[in-house]
CSV table of N, CA and C and ligand atoms in Angstrom, one decimal:
chain,number,residue,atom,x,y,z
A,7,UNK,N,13.5,-8.1,19.9
A,7,UNK,CA,12.8,-6.9,19.1
A,7,UNK,C,13.3,-7.3,17.5
A,8,UNK,N,11.8,-7.0,17.1
A,8,UNK,CA,12.2,-7.7,14.7
A,8,UNK,C,12.9,-6.6,14.6
A,9,UNK,N,13.0,-6.8,13.0
A,9,UNK,CA,13.5,-5.8,12.0
A,9,UNK,C,12.9,-5.3,11.0
A,10,UNK,N,11.7,-5.4,11.4
A,10,UNK,CA,10.9,-5.4,10.2
A,10,UNK,C,10.7,-3.6,9.8
A,11,UNK,N,10.2,-3.4,8.5
A,11,UNK,CA,10.4,-2.2,8.2
A,11,UNK,C,9.2,-1.5,8.2
A,12,UNK,N,9.1,-0.2,8.1
A,12,UNK,CA,8.6,1.0,8.5
A,12,UNK,C,7.3,1.3,7.0
A,13,UNK,N,6.3,1.6,7.3
A,13,UNK,CA,6.3,2.5,6.0
A,13,UNK,C,6.6,4.1,5.8
A,14,UNK,N,6.3,4.5,4.8
A,14,UNK,CA,7.1,5.4,4.6
A,14,UNK,C,6.4,6.0,3.0
A,15,UNK,N,6.3,7.6,3.4
A,15,UNK,CA,6.0,8.4,2.1
A,15,UNK,C,7.1,8.7,1.0
A,16,UNK,N,6.3,8.1,-0.6
A,16,UNK,CA,7.7,8.0,-0.9
A,16,UNK,C,6.9,9.5,-2.5
A,17,UNK,N,8.0,10.1,-2.6
A,17,UNK,CA,7.2,11.9,-3.7
A,17,UNK,C,8.0,11.6,-5.0
A,18,UNK,N,7.4,11.1,-6.1
A,18,UNK,CA,7.8,10.5,-7.0
A,18,UNK,C,7.9,12.0,-8.1
A,19,UNK,N,8.7,12.2,-8.9
A,19,UNK,CA,8.9,13.5,-9.3
A,19,UNK,C,7.9,13.7,-10.2
A,20,UNK,N,7.6,15.1,-10.4
A,20,UNK,CA,6.5,15.7,-11.1
A,20,UNK,C,7.1,16.3,-12.3
A,21,UNK,N,7.4,16.1,-13.4
A,21,UNK,CA,7.5,16.8,-14.5
A,21,UNK,C,6.4,17.2,-15.2
A,22,UNK,N,6.6,18.8,-15.9
A,22,UNK,CA,5.6,19.4,-16.5
A,22,UNK,C,5.1,20.8,-15.8
A,23,UNK,N,4.2,22.0,-16.0
A,23,UNK,CA,3.9,22.9,-15.3
A,23,UNK,C,2.3,23.0,-16.0
A,24,UNK,N,1.8,24.0,-14.7
A,24,UNK,CA,0.1,23.9,-14.9
A,24,UNK,C,-0.4,24.4,-16.3
A,25,UNK,N,0.6,24.5,-17.1
A,25,UNK,CA,0.0,24.5,-18.6
A,25,UNK,C,-0.2,23.8,-19.8
A,26,UNK,N,0.8,23.0,-19.2
A,26,UNK,CA,0.7,21.5,-20.2
A,26,UNK,C,0.4,20.3,-19.8
A,27,UNK,N,0.2,20.3,-17.7
A,27,UNK,CA,0.0,19.0,-17.2
A,27,UNK,C,1.4,18.5,-16.3
A,28,UNK,N,1.6,17.6,-16.0
A,28,UNK,CA,2.6,16.8,-15.6
A,28,UNK,C,2.8,15.2,-15.9
A,29,UNK,N,3.8,14.9,-15.5
A,29,UNK,CA,3.9,13.5,-15.6
A,29,UNK,C,4.9,12.9,-14.9
A,30,UNK,N,4.0,12.1,-13.7
A,30,UNK,CA,5.2,11.8,-13.0
A,30,UNK,C,5.7,9.8,-13.5
A,31,UNK,N,6.8,9.5,-12.5
A,31,UNK,CA,7.6,8.5,-13.2
A,31,UNK,C,8.0,7.6,-12.1
A,32,UNK,N,8.5,6.3,-12.4
A,32,UNK,CA,9.6,6.0,-11.7
A,32,UNK,C,9.7,4.7,-12.4
A,33,UNK,N,11.0,4.7,-12.0
A,33,UNK,CA,11.5,3.0,-12.6
A,33,UNK,C,12.9,2.4,-11.9
A,34,UNK,N,12.7,0.7,-11.6
A,34,UNK,CA,13.3,0.1,-11.1
A,34,UNK,C,15.2,0.5,-11.2
A,35,UNK,N,15.5,0.9,-10.3
A,35,UNK,CA,16.8,1.2,-10.2
A,35,UNK,C,17.6,2.1,-10.3
A,36,UNK,N,16.6,3.1,-10.2
A,36,UNK,CA,16.9,4.4,-9.8
A,36,UNK,C,16.4,5.0,-8.6
A,37,UNK,N,16.8,4.0,-7.4
A,37,UNK,CA,16.9,4.3,-6.1
A,37,UNK,C,16.0,4.8,-5.3
A,38,UNK,N,14.9,4.6,-5.8
A,38,UNK,CA,13.2,5.5,-5.4
A,38,UNK,C,12.2,4.5,-5.1
A,39,UNK,N,12.5,2.8,-6.1
A,39,UNK,CA,11.5,2.0,-5.4
A,39,UNK,C,12.3,0.8,-4.7
A,40,UNK,N,11.8,0.3,-3.5
A,40,UNK,CA,12.1,-0.4,-2.7
A,40,UNK,C,12.4,-2.0,-3.2
A,41,UNK,N,11.7,-1.9,-4.3
A,41,UNK,CA,11.4,-3.7,-4.9
A,41,UNK,C,11.2,-3.2,-6.5
A,42,UNK,N,11.4,-4.6,-6.7
A,42,UNK,CA,11.2,-4.5,-8.2
A,42,UNK,C,10.0,-5.1,-8.6
A,43,UNK,N,9.2,-4.0,-9.5
A,43,UNK,CA,7.8,-4.2,-9.4
A,43,UNK,C,6.8,-6.3,-10.6
A,44,UNK,N,6.2,-6.5,-9.4
A,44,UNK,CA,6.0,-7.6,-10.2
A,44,UNK,C,4.7,-8.2,-10.9
A,45,UNK,N,3.7,-7.0,-10.2
A,45,UNK,CA,2.4,-7.1,-10.2
A,45,UNK,C,1.9,-5.1,-10.1
A,46,UNK,N,0.8,-5.4,-11.1
A,46,UNK,CA,0.3,-3.6,-11.2
A,46,UNK,C,-1.3,-4.1,-11.2
A,47,UNK,N,-1.9,-3.0,-10.0
A,47,UNK,CA,-3.2,-3.4,-10.0
A,47,UNK,C,-4.0,-2.0,-9.7
A,48,UNK,N,-5.2,-1.7,-9.8
A,48,UNK,CA,-5.9,-0.6,-9.6
A,48,UNK,C,-7.4,-0.7,-8.9
A,49,UNK,N,-7.5,0.1,-8.1
A,49,UNK,CA,-8.7,0.0,-7.6
A,49,UNK,C,-9.6,1.4,-7.7
A,50,UNK,N,-10.8,1.4,-7.9
A,50,UNK,CA,-11.7,2.1,-8.3
A,50,UNK,C,-13.6,2.0,-8.1
A,51,UNK,N,-13.7,3.2,-7.9
A,51,UNK,CA,-15.4,3.3,-7.3
A,51,UNK,C,-16.0,2.9,-6.4
A,52,UNK,N,-15.2,2.8,-5.2
A,52,UNK,CA,-15.3,2.5,-3.9
A,52,UNK,C,-15.9,3.0,-3.0
A,53,UNK,N,-17.4,3.2,-2.6
A,53,UNK,CA,-17.7,4.2,-1.8
A,53,UNK,C,-17.2,4.3,-0.7
A,54,UNK,N,-17.5,5.8,-0.1
A,54,UNK,CA,-16.8,6.0,1.1
A,54,UNK,C,-17.1,5.7,2.4
A,55,UNK,N,-17.8,4.6,2.6
A,55,UNK,CA,-18.4,4.3,3.9
A,55,UNK,C,-17.5,2.3,3.8
A,56,UNK,N,-17.0,2.0,3.0
A,56,UNK,CA,-16.1,0.6,2.7
A,56,UNK,C,-14.8,1.0,3.0
A,57,UNK,N,-14.1,-0.3,3.9
A,57,UNK,CA,-13.1,-0.1,4.6
A,57,UNK,C,-12.7,-1.1,3.9
A,58,UNK,N,-11.3,-1.3,3.1
A,58,UNK,CA,-10.7,-2.2,2.0
A,58,UNK,C,-9.5,-2.1,2.8
A,59,UNK,N,-9.0,-3.7,2.1
A,59,UNK,CA,-7.4,-3.5,3.1
A,59,UNK,C,-8.1,-4.9,4.1
A,60,UNK,N,-8.0,-4.4,5.4
A,60,UNK,CA,-8.2,-5.6,6.2
A,60,UNK,C,-7.0,-6.5,6.9
A,61,UNK,N,-5.7,-6.1,6.0
A,61,UNK,CA,-4.9,-7.9,6.2
A,61,UNK,C,-3.7,-7.3,6.3
A,62,UNK,N,-2.6,-8.0,6.5
A,62,UNK,CA,-1.4,-8.1,6.2
A,62,UNK,C,-0.5,-9.0,5.5
A,63,UNK,N,0.4,-8.7,4.8
A,63,UNK,CA,1.0,-9.8,3.7
A,63,UNK,C,2.2,-10.3,4.9
A,64,UNK,N,2.7,-11.3,4.6
A,64,UNK,CA,4.2,-12.4,4.9
A,64,UNK,C,4.8,-11.5,4.0
A,65,UNK,N,4.8,-11.7,2.6
A,65,UNK,CA,6.0,-11.2,2.0
A,65,UNK,C,5.7,-9.9,0.8
A,66,UNK,N,4.6,-9.5,1.3
A,66,UNK,CA,4.6,-8.8,-0.5
A,66,UNK,C,4.7,-7.5,-0.1
A,67,UNK,N,5.4,-6.3,-1.0
A,67,UNK,CA,6.0,-4.8,-0.2
A,67,UNK,C,5.2,-4.3,-1.6
A,68,UNK,N,4.5,-3.4,-1.2
A,68,UNK,CA,3.7,-2.8,-1.7
A,68,UNK,C,3.5,-1.4,-1.8
A,69,UNK,N,3.6,-0.2,-2.7
A,69,UNK,CA,3.4,1.2,-3.3
A,69,UNK,C,2.0,1.6,-3.5
A,70,UNK,N,1.5,2.6,-2.7
A,70,UNK,CA,-0.2,2.7,-3.2
A,70,UNK,C,0.0,4.2,-3.9
A,71,UNK,N,-0.5,4.4,-4.7
A,71,UNK,CA,-0.7,5.9,-5.1
A,71,UNK,C,-2.5,6.5,-5.4
A,72,UNK,N,-2.5,7.4,-4.7
A,72,UNK,CA,-3.8,7.7,-5.3
A,72,UNK,C,-3.7,8.6,-6.3
A,73,UNK,N,-4.1,8.2,-7.5
A,73,UNK,CA,-3.9,8.7,-9.1
A,73,UNK,C,-4.9,9.9,-9.3
A,74,UNK,N,-6.4,9.7,-8.5
A,74,UNK,CA,-7.0,11.0,-8.3
A,74,UNK,C,-7.9,10.7,-6.8
A,75,UNK,N,-8.3,11.8,-6.6
A,75,UNK,CA,-9.1,11.4,-5.3
A,75,UNK,C,-7.9,11.2,-3.9
A,76,UNK,N,-8.8,11.1,-3.1
A,76,UNK,CA,-8.1,10.9,-1.8
A,76,UNK,C,-8.3,9.6,-1.1
A,77,UNK,N,-7.4,8.8,-0.5
A,77,UNK,CA,-7.1,7.4,-0.1
A,77,UNK,C,-6.6,8.0,1.5
A,78,UNK,N,-7.3,7.3,2.1
A,78,UNK,CA,-7.1,7.3,4.1
A,78,UNK,C,-6.2,5.9,4.0
A,79,UNK,N,-5.1,5.8,4.5
A,79,UNK,CA,-4.6,4.5,4.4
A,79,UNK,C,-4.1,4.5,7.0
A,80,UNK,N,-4.7,3.3,7.1
A,80,UNK,CA,-4.7,3.2,8.2
A,80,UNK,C,-3.4,1.9,8.6
A,81,UNK,N,-2.2,2.0,9.1
A,81,UNK,CA,-1.5,1.2,9.0
A,81,UNK,C,-1.0,0.5,10.6
A,82,UNK,N,-1.0,-0.5,11.0
A,82,UNK,CA,-0.6,-1.4,12.3
A,82,UNK,C,0.8,-2.1,12.0
A,83,UNK,N,1.8,-1.6,13.0
A,83,UNK,CA,2.9,-2.2,12.9
A,83,UNK,C,3.0,-3.8,13.8
A,84,UNK,N,4.0,-4.7,13.5
A,84,UNK,CA,3.9,-5.9,14.4
A,84,UNK,C,4.3,-5.3,15.7
A,85,UNK,N,4.2,-4.0,15.9
A,85,UNK,CA,5.2,-3.6,17.6
A,85,UNK,C,3.5,-3.2,18.0
A,86,UNK,N,2.5,-3.2,16.9
A,86,UNK,CA,1.2,-1.9,17.6
A,86,UNK,C,0.9,-0.8,17.1
A,87,UNK,N,2.0,-0.2,16.6
A,87,UNK,CA,2.4,1.2,16.5
A,87,UNK,C,1.3,1.7,15.5
A,88,UNK,N,0.1,2.1,15.4
A,88,UNK,CA,-0.5,2.6,14.4
A,88,UNK,C,0.1,4.1,14.0
A,89,UNK,N,0.2,4.2,12.5
A,89,UNK,CA,0.5,5.2,11.4
A,89,UNK,C,-1.2,5.5,10.6
A,90,UNK,N,-1.9,6.7,10.6
A,90,UNK,CA,-2.5,7.2,9.4
A,90,UNK,C,-1.7,8.2,8.4
A,91,UNK,N,-2.1,7.9,7.0
A,91,UNK,CA,-1.4,8.4,5.7
A,91,UNK,C,-2.6,8.7,4.9
A,92,UNK,N,-2.5,10.1,4.8
A,92,UNK,CA,-3.2,10.5,3.6
A,92,UNK,C,-2.8,11.0,2.3
A,93,UNK,N,-3.4,9.8,1.3
A,93,UNK,CA,-3.1,10.1,-0.4
A,93,UNK,C,-3.6,11.0,-1.0
A,94,UNK,N,-3.3,12.3,-1.4
A,94,UNK,CA,-4.3,13.1,-2.1
A,94,UNK,C,-3.5,13.7,-2.9
A,95,UNK,N,-2.6,13.1,-3.5
A,95,UNK,CA,-1.5,14.0,-4.7
A,95,UNK,C,-1.2,12.7,-5.8
A,96,UNK,N,-1.0,13.2,-7.0
A,96,UNK,CA,-0.4,11.1,-7.7
A,96,UNK,C,0.9,11.4,-7.6
A,97,UNK,N,1.5,12.2,-7.4
A,97,UNK,CA,3.2,12.1,-6.9
A,97,UNK,C,2.8,11.8,-6.2
A,98,UNK,N,2.5,11.0,-4.9
A,98,UNK,CA,3.0,10.3,-4.1
A,98,UNK,C,2.3,9.7,-3.6
A,99,UNK,N,3.5,8.6,-3.2
A,99,UNK,CA,3.1,7.0,-3.1
A,99,UNK,C,3.1,6.9,-1.1
A,100,UNK,N,2.8,5.6,-1.0
A,100,UNK,CA,3.1,4.7,0.5
A,100,UNK,C,3.5,3.3,0.4
A,101,UNK,N,4.4,3.4,0.9
A,101,UNK,CA,5.6,2.0,0.5
A,101,UNK,C,4.9,1.4,1.9
A,102,UNK,N,4.7,0.2,1.8
A,102,UNK,CA,3.7,-0.6,2.8
A,102,UNK,C,4.6,-1.8,3.0
A,103,UNK,N,5.5,-2.2,3.6
A,103,UNK,CA,6.2,-3.4,3.9
A,103,UNK,C,5.6,-4.9,4.0
A,104,UNK,N,6.1,-5.8,4.5
A,104,UNK,CA,5.1,-6.9,4.5
A,104,UNK,C,4.5,-6.4,6.4
A,105,UNK,N,4.3,-7.4,7.2
A,105,UNK,CA,3.8,-7.9,8.6
A,105,UNK,C,3.3,-6.3,9.0
A,106,UNK,N,2.6,-5.5,7.7
A,106,UNK,CA,2.0,-4.0,8.3
A,106,UNK,C,0.6,-4.5,7.8
A,107,UNK,N,-0.5,-4.8,9.1
A,107,UNK,CA,-1.9,-4.3,8.9
A,107,UNK,C,-2.4,-3.2,8.3
A,108,UNK,N,-3.1,-3.1,7.3
A,108,UNK,CA,-3.1,-1.9,6.6
A,108,UNK,C,-5.1,-1.9,6.1
A,109,UNK,N,-5.6,-0.9,6.4
A,109,UNK,CA,-6.7,-0.3,5.7
A,109,UNK,C,-6.7,0.7,5.2
A,110,UNK,N,-8.0,0.8,3.9
A,110,UNK,CA,-8.1,1.7,3.3
A,110,UNK,C,-9.1,2.0,3.0
A,111,UNK,N,-9.4,3.3,3.1
A,111,UNK,CA,-11.2,4.5,2.8
A,111,UNK,C,-10.6,5.0,1.7
A,112,UNK,N,-11.3,5.6,0.5
A,112,UNK,CA,-11.4,5.9,-0.4
A,112,UNK,C,-12.8,7.2,-0.6
A,113,UNK,N,-12.3,8.3,-1.0
A,113,UNK,CA,-13.5,8.9,-1.5
A,113,UNK,C,-13.8,8.4,-2.9
A,114,UNK,N,-15.1,8.6,-3.0
A,114,UNK,CA,-16.0,8.1,-4.0
A,114,UNK,C,-15.3,8.0,-5.2
A,115,UNK,N,-14.3,9.0,-5.9
A,115,UNK,CA,-13.6,9.4,-7.2
A,115,UNK,C,-12.5,8.8,-7.1
A,116,UNK,N,-12.0,8.6,-5.9
A,116,UNK,CA,-10.9,7.6,-5.5
A,116,UNK,C,-10.1,6.7,-6.8
A,117,UNK,N,-9.0,6.8,-7.3
A,117,UNK,CA,-8.6,6.0,-7.9
A,117,UNK,C,-7.1,5.7,-7.7
A,118,UNK,N,-7.1,4.3,-7.5
A,118,UNK,CA,-5.6,3.5,-6.4
A,118,UNK,C,-4.9,3.0,-7.4
A,119,UNK,N,-3.5,3.6,-7.7
A,119,UNK,CA,-2.9,2.5,-8.1
A,119,UNK,C,-1.7,1.6,-7.7
A,120,UNK,N,-1.2,0.3,-7.5
A,120,UNK,CA,-0.8,-0.4,-6.8
A,120,UNK,C,0.3,-0.9,-7.2
A,121,UNK,N,1.6,-1.0,-6.9
A,121,UNK,CA,2.4,-1.5,-7.2
A,121,UNK,C,2.8,-2.5,-6.5
A,122,UNK,N,3.3,-3.5,-6.9
A,122,UNK,CA,3.7,-4.7,-5.9
A,122,UNK,C,4.9,-5.5,-6.5
A,123,UNK,N,5.3,-6.4,-5.2
A,123,UNK,CA,6.7,-6.7,-5.5
A,123,UNK,C,6.2,-8.5,-5.7
A,124,UNK,N,5.0,-8.9,-5.8
A,124,UNK,CA,5.0,-10.1,-5.9
A,124,UNK,C,3.8,-10.4,-7.0
A,125,UNK,N,3.7,-11.7,-7.3
A,125,UNK,CA,2.8,-11.9,-7.9
A,125,UNK,C,1.6,-12.3,-7.2
A,126,UNK,N,0.5,-12.0,-7.4
A,126,UNK,CA,-0.8,-12.9,-6.3
A,126,UNK,C,-0.9,-14.0,-6.0
A,127,UNK,N,-0.8,-13.7,-4.6
A,127,UNK,CA,-0.7,-15.5,-4.1
A,127,UNK,C,-1.8,-15.3,-2.5
A,128,UNK,N,-2.5,-15.9,-2.6
A,128,UNK,CA,-3.9,-15.5,-1.5
A,128,UNK,C,-2.9,-16.0,-0.1
A,129,UNK,N,-2.5,-17.1,-0.7
A,129,UNK,CA,-1.6,-17.8,0.9
A,129,UNK,C,-0.3,-17.0,1.3
A,130,UNK,N,0.1,-15.6,0.7
A,130,UNK,CA,0.5,-14.4,1.2
A,130,UNK,C,0.1,-13.4,2.0
A,131,UNK,N,-1.7,-13.5,2.4
A,131,UNK,CA,-2.4,-13.1,3.1
A,131,UNK,C,-2.9,-13.1,4.5
A,132,UNK,N,-2.6,-12.6,5.9
A,132,UNK,CA,-2.9,-12.8,6.8
A,132,UNK,C,-4.1,-12.1,7.2
A,133,UNK,N,-5.6,-12.6,6.8
A,133,UNK,CA,-6.9,-11.5,7.2
A,133,UNK,C,-7.8,-11.8,7.8
A,134,UNK,N,-6.9,-12.7,8.9
A,134,UNK,CA,-7.6,-12.0,10.0
A,134,UNK,C,-7.0,-11.3,11.2
A,135,UNK,N,-7.8,-10.7,12.0
A,135,UNK,CA,-6.5,-9.4,13.4
A,135,UNK,C,-6.4,-10.6,13.6
A,136,UNK,N,-7.1,-11.4,14.4
A,136,UNK,CA,-6.6,-12.1,15.8
A,136,UNK,C,-5.3,-12.6,15.2
A,137,UNK,N,-5.6,-13.3,13.8
A,137,UNK,CA,-4.1,-13.9,13.3
A,137,UNK,C,-3.0,-13.2,13.6
A,138,UNK,N,-3.1,-11.8,12.8
A,138,UNK,CA,-2.3,-10.8,13.0
A,138,UNK,C,-1.0,-10.8,13.9
A,139,UNK,N,-2.8,-10.5,15.1
A,139,UNK,CA,-2.1,-10.3,16.3
A,139,UNK,C,-1.5,-11.7,17.4
A,140,UNK,N,-2.1,-12.4,17.1
A,140,UNK,CA,-1.1,-13.8,17.6
A,140,UNK,C,0.4,-13.8,17.0
A,141,UNK,N,0.4,-13.8,15.5
A,141,UNK,CA,1.7,-14.0,14.9
A,141,UNK,C,2.7,-13.5,15.5
A,142,UNK,N,2.5,-11.9,15.3
A,142,UNK,CA,3.4,-10.6,15.9
A,142,UNK,C,3.0,-10.7,17.3
A,143,UNK,N,2.8,-11.2,18.0
A,143,UNK,CA,3.2,-11.3,19.5
A,143,UNK,C,3.6,-12.4,19.9
A,144,UNK,N,4.6,-13.0,19.0
A,144,UNK,CA,5.6,-13.7,19.9
A,144,UNK,C,6.9,-13.1,19.9
B,162,LIG,C1,-3.5,-5.1,-0.5
B,162,LIG,C2,-4.8,-3.6,-1.0
B,162,LIG,C3,-4.2,-2.2,-1.1
B,162,LIG,C4,-6.6,-10.5,-7.1
B,162,LIG,O1,-7.6,-11.9,-8.3
B,162,LIG,N1,-5.5,-10.5,-7.9
B,162,LIG,C5,-5.0,-9.4,-7.2
B,162,LIG,O2,-4.0,-8.9,-8.0
B,162,LIG,C6,-5.2,-8.6,-6.2
B,162,LIG,C7,-5.0,-7.3,-5.7
B,162,LIG,C8,-6.4,-9.4,-6.2
B,162,LIG,N2,-7.5,-10.4,-6.5
B,162,LIG,C9,-8.9,-10.4,-6.0
B,162,LIG,C10,-9.0,-11.1,-4.7
B,162,LIG,C11,-10.2,-11.0,-4.4
B,162,LIG,O3,-11.1,-12.1,-4.8
B,162,LIG,O4,-9.3,-9.6,-6.0
B,162,LIG,C12,-10.2,-9.3,-4.7
B,162,LIG,C13,-10.2,-8.9,-4.0
B,162,LIG,O5,-9.0,-8.4,-3.3
B,162,LIG,P1,-9.2,-8.1,-1.5
B,162,LIG,O6,-10.2,-7.9,-0.8
B,162,LIG,O7,-7.5,-8.0,-1.1
B,162,LIG,O8,-8.9,-6.2,-1.8
B,162,LIG,P2,-8.1,-5.1,-0.9
B,162,LIG,O9,-8.8,-3.6,-1.7
B,162,LIG,O10,-8.5,-5.6,0.3
B,162,LIG,O11,-6.9,-4.9,-1.1
B,162,LIG,C14,-6.1,-5.1,-2.2
B,162,LIG,C15,-5.1,-6.1,-2.5
B,162,LIG,O12,-5.5,-7.6,-2.5
B,162,LIG,C16,-3.6,-6.0,-1.5
B,162,LIG,O13,-2.7,-7.3,-1.2
B,162,LIG,O14,-2.6,-4.8,-0.2
B,162,LIG,O15,-5.3,-3.8,-2.3
């Protein structure tokens, strides 16, 4: 039995109201983020028929947020358990730990913000599904 972490939903504070709009915020050390942020990136203009992701990370932890639109995230854990998450609110994030195969599908208006625990390193990616299954079936 491994002790790999599971993905989970994080609800960020939503400050404001309908009349003035909202601010959502997070800070490290507020006990909400499971890691210190080293990198931020965002994706947009992805056609609905495109599947992005299709990889796992050895070390990187991430939080995915649909700032606009909708993101369908399918995760497969090292133990083969599959979970599907819908992100469609800008104050909701999905924590994706290392060792989790993940695939994302976007509505055409989706803008995805990602908070990551590491600097970019292609060596941290497992991009072959067969390799993912081989590593975690040990
Ligand atoms: C992830 C999901 C949620 C960089 O040069 N620097 C970066 O920080 C990133 C994230 C990407 N890139 C380059 C690497 C590729 O040449 O951007 C190109 C597209 O990356 P990729 O095919 O990995 O994109 P996605 O959307 O499939 O995956 C991304 C992240 O790479 C990945 O870590 O978990 O978003």
